[in-house]
mmCIF file of N, CA, C and O in Angstrom:
data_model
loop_
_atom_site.group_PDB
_atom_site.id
_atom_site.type_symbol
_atom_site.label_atom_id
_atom_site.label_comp_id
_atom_site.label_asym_id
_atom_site.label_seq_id
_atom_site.Cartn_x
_atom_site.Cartn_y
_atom_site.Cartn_z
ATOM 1 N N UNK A 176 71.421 9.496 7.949
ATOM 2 C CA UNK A 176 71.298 10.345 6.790
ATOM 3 C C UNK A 176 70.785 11.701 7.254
ATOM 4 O O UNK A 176 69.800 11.799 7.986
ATOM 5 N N UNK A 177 71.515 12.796 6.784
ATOM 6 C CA UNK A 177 70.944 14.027 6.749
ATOM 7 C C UNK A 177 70.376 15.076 5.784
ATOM 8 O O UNK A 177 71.041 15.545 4.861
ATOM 9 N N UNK A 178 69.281 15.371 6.015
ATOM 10 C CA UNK A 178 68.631 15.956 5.030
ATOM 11 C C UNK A 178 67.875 16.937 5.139
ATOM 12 O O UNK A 178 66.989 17.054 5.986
ATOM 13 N N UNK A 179 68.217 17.869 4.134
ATOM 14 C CA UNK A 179 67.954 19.608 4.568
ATOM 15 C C UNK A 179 66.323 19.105 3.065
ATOM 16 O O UNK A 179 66.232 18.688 1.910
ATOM 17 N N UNK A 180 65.339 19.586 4.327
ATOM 18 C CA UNK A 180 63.939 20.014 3.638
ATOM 19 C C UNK A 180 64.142 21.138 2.672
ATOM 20 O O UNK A 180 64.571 22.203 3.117
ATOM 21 N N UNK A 181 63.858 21.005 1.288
ATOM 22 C CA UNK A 181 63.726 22.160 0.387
ATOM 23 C C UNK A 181 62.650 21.356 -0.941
ATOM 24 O O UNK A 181 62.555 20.130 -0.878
ATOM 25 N N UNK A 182 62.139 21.860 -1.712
ATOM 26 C CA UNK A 182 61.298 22.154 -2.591
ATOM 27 C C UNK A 182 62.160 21.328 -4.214
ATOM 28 O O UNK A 182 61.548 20.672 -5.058
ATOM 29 N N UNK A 183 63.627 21.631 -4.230
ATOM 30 C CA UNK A 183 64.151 21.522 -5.246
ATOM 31 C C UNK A 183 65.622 21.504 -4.941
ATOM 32 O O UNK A 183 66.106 22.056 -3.953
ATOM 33 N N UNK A 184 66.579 20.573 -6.203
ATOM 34 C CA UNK A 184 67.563 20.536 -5.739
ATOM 35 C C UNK A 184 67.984 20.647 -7.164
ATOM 36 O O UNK A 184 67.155 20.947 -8.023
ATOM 37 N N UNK A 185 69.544 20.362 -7.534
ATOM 38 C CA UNK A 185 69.941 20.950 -8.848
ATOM 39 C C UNK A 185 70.944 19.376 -9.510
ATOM 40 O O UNK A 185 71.542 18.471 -8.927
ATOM 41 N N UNK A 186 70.737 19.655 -10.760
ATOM 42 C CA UNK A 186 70.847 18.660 -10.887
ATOM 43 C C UNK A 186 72.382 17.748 -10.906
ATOM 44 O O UNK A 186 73.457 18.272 -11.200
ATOM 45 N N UNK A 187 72.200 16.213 -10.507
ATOM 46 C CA UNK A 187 73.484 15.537 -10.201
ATOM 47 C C UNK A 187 73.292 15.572 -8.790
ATOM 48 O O UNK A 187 74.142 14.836 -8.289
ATOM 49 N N UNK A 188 72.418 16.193 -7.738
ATOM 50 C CA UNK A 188 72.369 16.286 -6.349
ATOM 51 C C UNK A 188 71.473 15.564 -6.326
ATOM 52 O O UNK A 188 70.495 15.756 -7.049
ATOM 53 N N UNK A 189 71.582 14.306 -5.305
ATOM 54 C CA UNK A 189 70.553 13.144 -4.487
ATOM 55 C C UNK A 189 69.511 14.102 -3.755
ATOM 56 O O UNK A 189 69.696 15.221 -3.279
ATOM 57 N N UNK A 190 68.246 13.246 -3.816
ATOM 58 C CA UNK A 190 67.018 13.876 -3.219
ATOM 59 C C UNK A 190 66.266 12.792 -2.328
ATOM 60 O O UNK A 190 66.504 11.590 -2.453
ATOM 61 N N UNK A 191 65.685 13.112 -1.758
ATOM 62 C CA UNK A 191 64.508 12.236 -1.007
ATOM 63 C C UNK A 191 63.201 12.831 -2.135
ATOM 64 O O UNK A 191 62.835 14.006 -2.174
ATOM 65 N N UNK A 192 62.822 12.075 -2.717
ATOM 66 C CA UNK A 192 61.498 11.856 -4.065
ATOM 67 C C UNK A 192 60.521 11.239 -3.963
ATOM 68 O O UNK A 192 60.620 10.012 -3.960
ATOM 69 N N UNK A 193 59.172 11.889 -3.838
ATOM 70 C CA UNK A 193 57.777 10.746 -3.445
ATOM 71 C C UNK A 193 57.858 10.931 -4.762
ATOM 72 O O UNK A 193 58.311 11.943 -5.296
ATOM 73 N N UNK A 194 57.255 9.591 -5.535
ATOM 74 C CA UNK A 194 57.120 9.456 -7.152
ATOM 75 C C UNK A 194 55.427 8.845 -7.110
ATOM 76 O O UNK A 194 55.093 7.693 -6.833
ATOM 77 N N UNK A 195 54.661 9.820 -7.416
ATOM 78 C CA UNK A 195 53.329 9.437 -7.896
ATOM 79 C C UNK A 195 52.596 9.471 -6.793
ATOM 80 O O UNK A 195 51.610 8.734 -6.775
ATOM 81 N N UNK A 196 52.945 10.517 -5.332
ATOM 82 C CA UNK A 196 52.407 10.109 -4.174
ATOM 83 C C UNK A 196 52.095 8.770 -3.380
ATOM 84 O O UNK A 196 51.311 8.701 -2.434
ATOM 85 N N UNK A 197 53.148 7.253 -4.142
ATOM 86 C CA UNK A 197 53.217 6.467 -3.573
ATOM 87 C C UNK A 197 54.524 5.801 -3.025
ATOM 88 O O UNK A 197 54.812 5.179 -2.002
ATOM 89 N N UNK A 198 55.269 6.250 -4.289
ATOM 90 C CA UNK A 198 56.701 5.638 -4.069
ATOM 91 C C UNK A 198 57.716 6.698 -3.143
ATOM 92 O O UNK A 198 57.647 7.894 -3.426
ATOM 93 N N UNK A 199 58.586 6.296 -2.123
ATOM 94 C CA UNK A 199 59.777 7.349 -1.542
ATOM 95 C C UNK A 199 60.396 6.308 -2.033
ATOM 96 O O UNK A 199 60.252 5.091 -2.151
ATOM 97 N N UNK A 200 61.716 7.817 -2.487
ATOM 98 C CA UNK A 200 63.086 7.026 -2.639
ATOM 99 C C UNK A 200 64.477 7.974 -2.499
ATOM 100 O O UNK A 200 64.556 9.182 -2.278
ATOM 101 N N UNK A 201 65.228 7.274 -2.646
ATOM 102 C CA UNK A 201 66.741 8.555 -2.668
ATOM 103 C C UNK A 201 67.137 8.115 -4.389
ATOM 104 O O UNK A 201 67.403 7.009 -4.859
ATOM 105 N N UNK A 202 67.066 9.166 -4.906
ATOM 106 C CA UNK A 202 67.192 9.491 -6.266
ATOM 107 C C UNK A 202 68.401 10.462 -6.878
ATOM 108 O O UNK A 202 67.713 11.404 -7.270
ATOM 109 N N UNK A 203 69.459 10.735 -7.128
ATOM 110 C CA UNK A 203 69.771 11.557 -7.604
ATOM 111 C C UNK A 203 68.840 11.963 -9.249
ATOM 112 O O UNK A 203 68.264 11.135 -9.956
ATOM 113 N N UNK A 204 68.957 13.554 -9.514
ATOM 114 C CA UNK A 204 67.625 14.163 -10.228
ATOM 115 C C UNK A 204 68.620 14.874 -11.784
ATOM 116 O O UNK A 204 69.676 15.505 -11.740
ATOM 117 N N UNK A 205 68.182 14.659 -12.455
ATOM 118 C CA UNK A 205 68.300 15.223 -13.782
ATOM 119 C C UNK A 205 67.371 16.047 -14.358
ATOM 120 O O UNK A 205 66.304 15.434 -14.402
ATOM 121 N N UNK A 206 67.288 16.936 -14.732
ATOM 122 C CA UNK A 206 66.206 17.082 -15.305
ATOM 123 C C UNK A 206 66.381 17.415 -16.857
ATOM 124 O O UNK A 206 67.255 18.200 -17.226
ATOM 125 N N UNK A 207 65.786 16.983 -17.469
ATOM 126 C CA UNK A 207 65.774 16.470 -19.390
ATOM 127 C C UNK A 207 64.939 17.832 -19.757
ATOM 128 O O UNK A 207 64.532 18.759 -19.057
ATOM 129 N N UNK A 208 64.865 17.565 -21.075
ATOM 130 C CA UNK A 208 64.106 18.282 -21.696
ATOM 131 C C UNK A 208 62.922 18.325 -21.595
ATOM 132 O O UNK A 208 62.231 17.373 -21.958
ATOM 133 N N UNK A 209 62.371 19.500 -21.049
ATOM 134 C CA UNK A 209 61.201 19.715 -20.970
ATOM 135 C C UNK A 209 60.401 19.957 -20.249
ATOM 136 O O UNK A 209 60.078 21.141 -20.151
ATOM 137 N N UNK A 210 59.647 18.835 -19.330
ATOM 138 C CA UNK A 210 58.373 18.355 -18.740
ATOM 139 C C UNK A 210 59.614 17.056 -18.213
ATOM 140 O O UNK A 210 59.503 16.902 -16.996
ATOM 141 N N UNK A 211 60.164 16.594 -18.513
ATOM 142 C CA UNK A 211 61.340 15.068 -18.200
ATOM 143 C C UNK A 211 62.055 15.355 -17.150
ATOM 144 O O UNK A 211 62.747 16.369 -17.057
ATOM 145 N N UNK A 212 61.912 14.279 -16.085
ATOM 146 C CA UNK A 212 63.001 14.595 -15.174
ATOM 147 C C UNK A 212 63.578 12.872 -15.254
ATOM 148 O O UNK A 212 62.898 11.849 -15.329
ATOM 149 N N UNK A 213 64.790 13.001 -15.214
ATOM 150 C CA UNK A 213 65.397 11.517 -15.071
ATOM 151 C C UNK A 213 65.934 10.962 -13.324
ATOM 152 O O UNK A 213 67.013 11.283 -12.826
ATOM 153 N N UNK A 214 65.435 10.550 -13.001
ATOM 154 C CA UNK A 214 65.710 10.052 -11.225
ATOM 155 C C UNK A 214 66.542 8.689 -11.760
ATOM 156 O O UNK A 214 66.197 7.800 -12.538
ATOM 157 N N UNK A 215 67.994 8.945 -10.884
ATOM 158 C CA UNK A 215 68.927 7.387 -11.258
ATOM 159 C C UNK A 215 69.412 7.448 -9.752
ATOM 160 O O UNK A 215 69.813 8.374 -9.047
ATOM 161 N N UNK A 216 69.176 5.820 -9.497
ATOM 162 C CA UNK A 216 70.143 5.493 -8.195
ATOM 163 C C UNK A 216 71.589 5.561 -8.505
ATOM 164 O O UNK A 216 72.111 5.603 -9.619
ATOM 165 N N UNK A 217 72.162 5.565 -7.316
ATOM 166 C CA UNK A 217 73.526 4.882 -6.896
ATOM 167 C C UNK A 217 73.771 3.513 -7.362
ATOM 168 O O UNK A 217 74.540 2.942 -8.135
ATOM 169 N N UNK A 218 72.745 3.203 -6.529
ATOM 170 C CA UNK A 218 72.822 1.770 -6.225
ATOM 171 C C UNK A 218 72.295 0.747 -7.516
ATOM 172 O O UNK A 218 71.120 0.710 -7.883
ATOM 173 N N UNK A 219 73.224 0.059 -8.027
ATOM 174 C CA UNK A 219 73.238 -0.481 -9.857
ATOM 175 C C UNK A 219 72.008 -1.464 -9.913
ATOM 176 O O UNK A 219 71.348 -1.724 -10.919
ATOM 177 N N UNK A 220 71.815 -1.986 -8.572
ATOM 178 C CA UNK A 220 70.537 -2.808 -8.824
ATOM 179 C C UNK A 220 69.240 -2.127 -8.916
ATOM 180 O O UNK A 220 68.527 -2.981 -9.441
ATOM 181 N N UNK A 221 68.785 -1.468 -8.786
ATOM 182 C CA UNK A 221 68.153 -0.296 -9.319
ATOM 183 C C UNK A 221 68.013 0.347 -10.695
ATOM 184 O O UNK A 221 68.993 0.917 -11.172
ATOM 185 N N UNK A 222 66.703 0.288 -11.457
ATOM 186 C CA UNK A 222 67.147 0.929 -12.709
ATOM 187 C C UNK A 222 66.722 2.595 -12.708
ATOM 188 O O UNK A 222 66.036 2.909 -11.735
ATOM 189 N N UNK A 223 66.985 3.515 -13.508
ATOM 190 C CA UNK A 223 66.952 4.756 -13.729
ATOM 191 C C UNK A 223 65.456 4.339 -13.813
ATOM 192 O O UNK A 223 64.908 3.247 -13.966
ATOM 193 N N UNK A 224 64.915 5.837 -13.629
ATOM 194 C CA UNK A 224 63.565 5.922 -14.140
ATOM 195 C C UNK A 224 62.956 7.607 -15.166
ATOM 196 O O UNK A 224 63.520 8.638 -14.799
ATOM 197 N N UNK A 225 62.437 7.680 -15.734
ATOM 198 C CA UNK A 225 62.016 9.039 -16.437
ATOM 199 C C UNK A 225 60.407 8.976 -16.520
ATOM 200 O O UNK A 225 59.605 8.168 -16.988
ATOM 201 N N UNK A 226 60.311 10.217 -15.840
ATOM 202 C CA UNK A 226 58.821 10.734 -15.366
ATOM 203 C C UNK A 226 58.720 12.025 -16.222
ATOM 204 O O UNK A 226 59.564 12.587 -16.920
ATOM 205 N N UNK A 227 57.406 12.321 -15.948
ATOM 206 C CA UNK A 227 57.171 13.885 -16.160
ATOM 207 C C UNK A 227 57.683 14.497 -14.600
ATOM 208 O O UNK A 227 57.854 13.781 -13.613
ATOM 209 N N UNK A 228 57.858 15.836 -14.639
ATOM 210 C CA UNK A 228 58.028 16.633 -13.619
ATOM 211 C C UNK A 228 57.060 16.619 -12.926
ATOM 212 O O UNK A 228 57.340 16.307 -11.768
ATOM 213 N N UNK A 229 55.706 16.878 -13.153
ATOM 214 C CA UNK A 229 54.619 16.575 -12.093
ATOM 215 C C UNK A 229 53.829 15.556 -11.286
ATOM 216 O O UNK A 229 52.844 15.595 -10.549
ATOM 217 N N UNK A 230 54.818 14.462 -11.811
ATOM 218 C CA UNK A 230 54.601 13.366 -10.632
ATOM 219 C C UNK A 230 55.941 13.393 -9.680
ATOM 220 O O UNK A 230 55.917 12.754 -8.628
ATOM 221 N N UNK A 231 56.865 13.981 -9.979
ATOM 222 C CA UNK A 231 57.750 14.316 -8.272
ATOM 223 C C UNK A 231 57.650 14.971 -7.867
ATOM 224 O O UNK A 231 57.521 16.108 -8.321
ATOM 225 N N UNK A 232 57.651 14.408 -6.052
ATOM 226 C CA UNK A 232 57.274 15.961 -5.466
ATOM 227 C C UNK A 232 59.244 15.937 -4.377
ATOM 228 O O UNK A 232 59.577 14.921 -3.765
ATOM 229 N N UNK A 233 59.879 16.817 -4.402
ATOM 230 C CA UNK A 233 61.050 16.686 -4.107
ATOM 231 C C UNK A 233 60.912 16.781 -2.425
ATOM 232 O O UNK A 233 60.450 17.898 -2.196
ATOM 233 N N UNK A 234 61.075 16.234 -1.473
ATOM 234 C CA UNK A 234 60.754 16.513 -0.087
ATOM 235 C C UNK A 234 62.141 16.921 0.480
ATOM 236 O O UNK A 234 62.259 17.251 1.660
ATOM 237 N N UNK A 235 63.234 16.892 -0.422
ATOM 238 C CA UNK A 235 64.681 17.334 0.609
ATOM 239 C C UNK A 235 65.970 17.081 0.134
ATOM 240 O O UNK A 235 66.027 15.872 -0.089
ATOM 241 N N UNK A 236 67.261 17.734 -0.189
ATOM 242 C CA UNK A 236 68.285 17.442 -0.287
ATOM 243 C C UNK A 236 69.259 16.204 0.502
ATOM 244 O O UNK A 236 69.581 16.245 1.690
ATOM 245 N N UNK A 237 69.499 15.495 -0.133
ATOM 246 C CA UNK A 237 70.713 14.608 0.797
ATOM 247 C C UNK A 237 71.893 15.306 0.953
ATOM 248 O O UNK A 237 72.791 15.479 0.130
ATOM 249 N N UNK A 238 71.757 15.867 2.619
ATOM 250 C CA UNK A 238 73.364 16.395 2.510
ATOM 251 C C UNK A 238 74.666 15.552 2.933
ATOM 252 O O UNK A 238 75.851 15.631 2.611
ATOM 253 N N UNK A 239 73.708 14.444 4.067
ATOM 254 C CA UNK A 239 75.121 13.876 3.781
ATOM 255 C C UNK A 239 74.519 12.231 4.747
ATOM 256 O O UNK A 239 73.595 12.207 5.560
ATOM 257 N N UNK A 240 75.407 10.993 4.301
ATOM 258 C CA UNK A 240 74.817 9.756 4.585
ATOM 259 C C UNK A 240 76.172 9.220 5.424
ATOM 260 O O UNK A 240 77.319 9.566 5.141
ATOM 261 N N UNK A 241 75.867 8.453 6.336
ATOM 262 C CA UNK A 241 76.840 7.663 7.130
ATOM 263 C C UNK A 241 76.404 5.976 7.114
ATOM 264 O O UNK A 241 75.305 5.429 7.209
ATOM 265 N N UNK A 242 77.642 5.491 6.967
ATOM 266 C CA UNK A 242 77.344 3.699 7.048
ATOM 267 C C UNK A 242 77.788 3.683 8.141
ATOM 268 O O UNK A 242 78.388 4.619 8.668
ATOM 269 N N UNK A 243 77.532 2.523 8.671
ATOM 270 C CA UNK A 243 77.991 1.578 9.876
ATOM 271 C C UNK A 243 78.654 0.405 9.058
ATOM 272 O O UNK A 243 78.297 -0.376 8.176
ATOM 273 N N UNK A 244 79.866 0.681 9.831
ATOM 274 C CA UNK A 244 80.895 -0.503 9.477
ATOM 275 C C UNK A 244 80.258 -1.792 9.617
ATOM 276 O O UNK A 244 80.891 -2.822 9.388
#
C-alpha cells in the first residue's frame, strides 16, 4: 500500500484514520453535515461508522494498494 502523508483528503477518497487516538484504519471519508464525518469500509464485513470531526485525526491518503495473488 501506498500512501502520501497529508492532513486531509476529499471526500469518497480512502484514508489511513486514527479514530479516538486508539483505533487505525483504512476508511474511505465523507463528511456530513456539520461537525459529522461518516468513515465506510470497502470491505462489507465492516460496518460504516459516524463520528464528530474531532475524534479523526487523518494521517494520509491511499494512493494506491496491491494484492498478492
Amino acid at each position: 500500500m501506498l500512501v502520501k502523508i497529508q492532513p486531509t483528503v476529499e471526500n469518497g477518497e480512502i484514508a489511513v484514520v486514527n479514530l479516538d487516538e486508539r483505533n487505525t484504519m483504512l476508511r474511505r471519508i465523507k463528511k456530513v453535515d456539520g461537525d459529522l464525518v461518516l468513515l465506510y469500509p470497502d470491505n462489507p464485513r465492516y460496518q460504516p461508522l459516524v463520528t464528530h470531526n474531532h475524534n479523526v485525526h487523518i494521517c494520509g491518503k491511499v494512493i494506491q494498494v496491491h494484492f498478492n495473488p
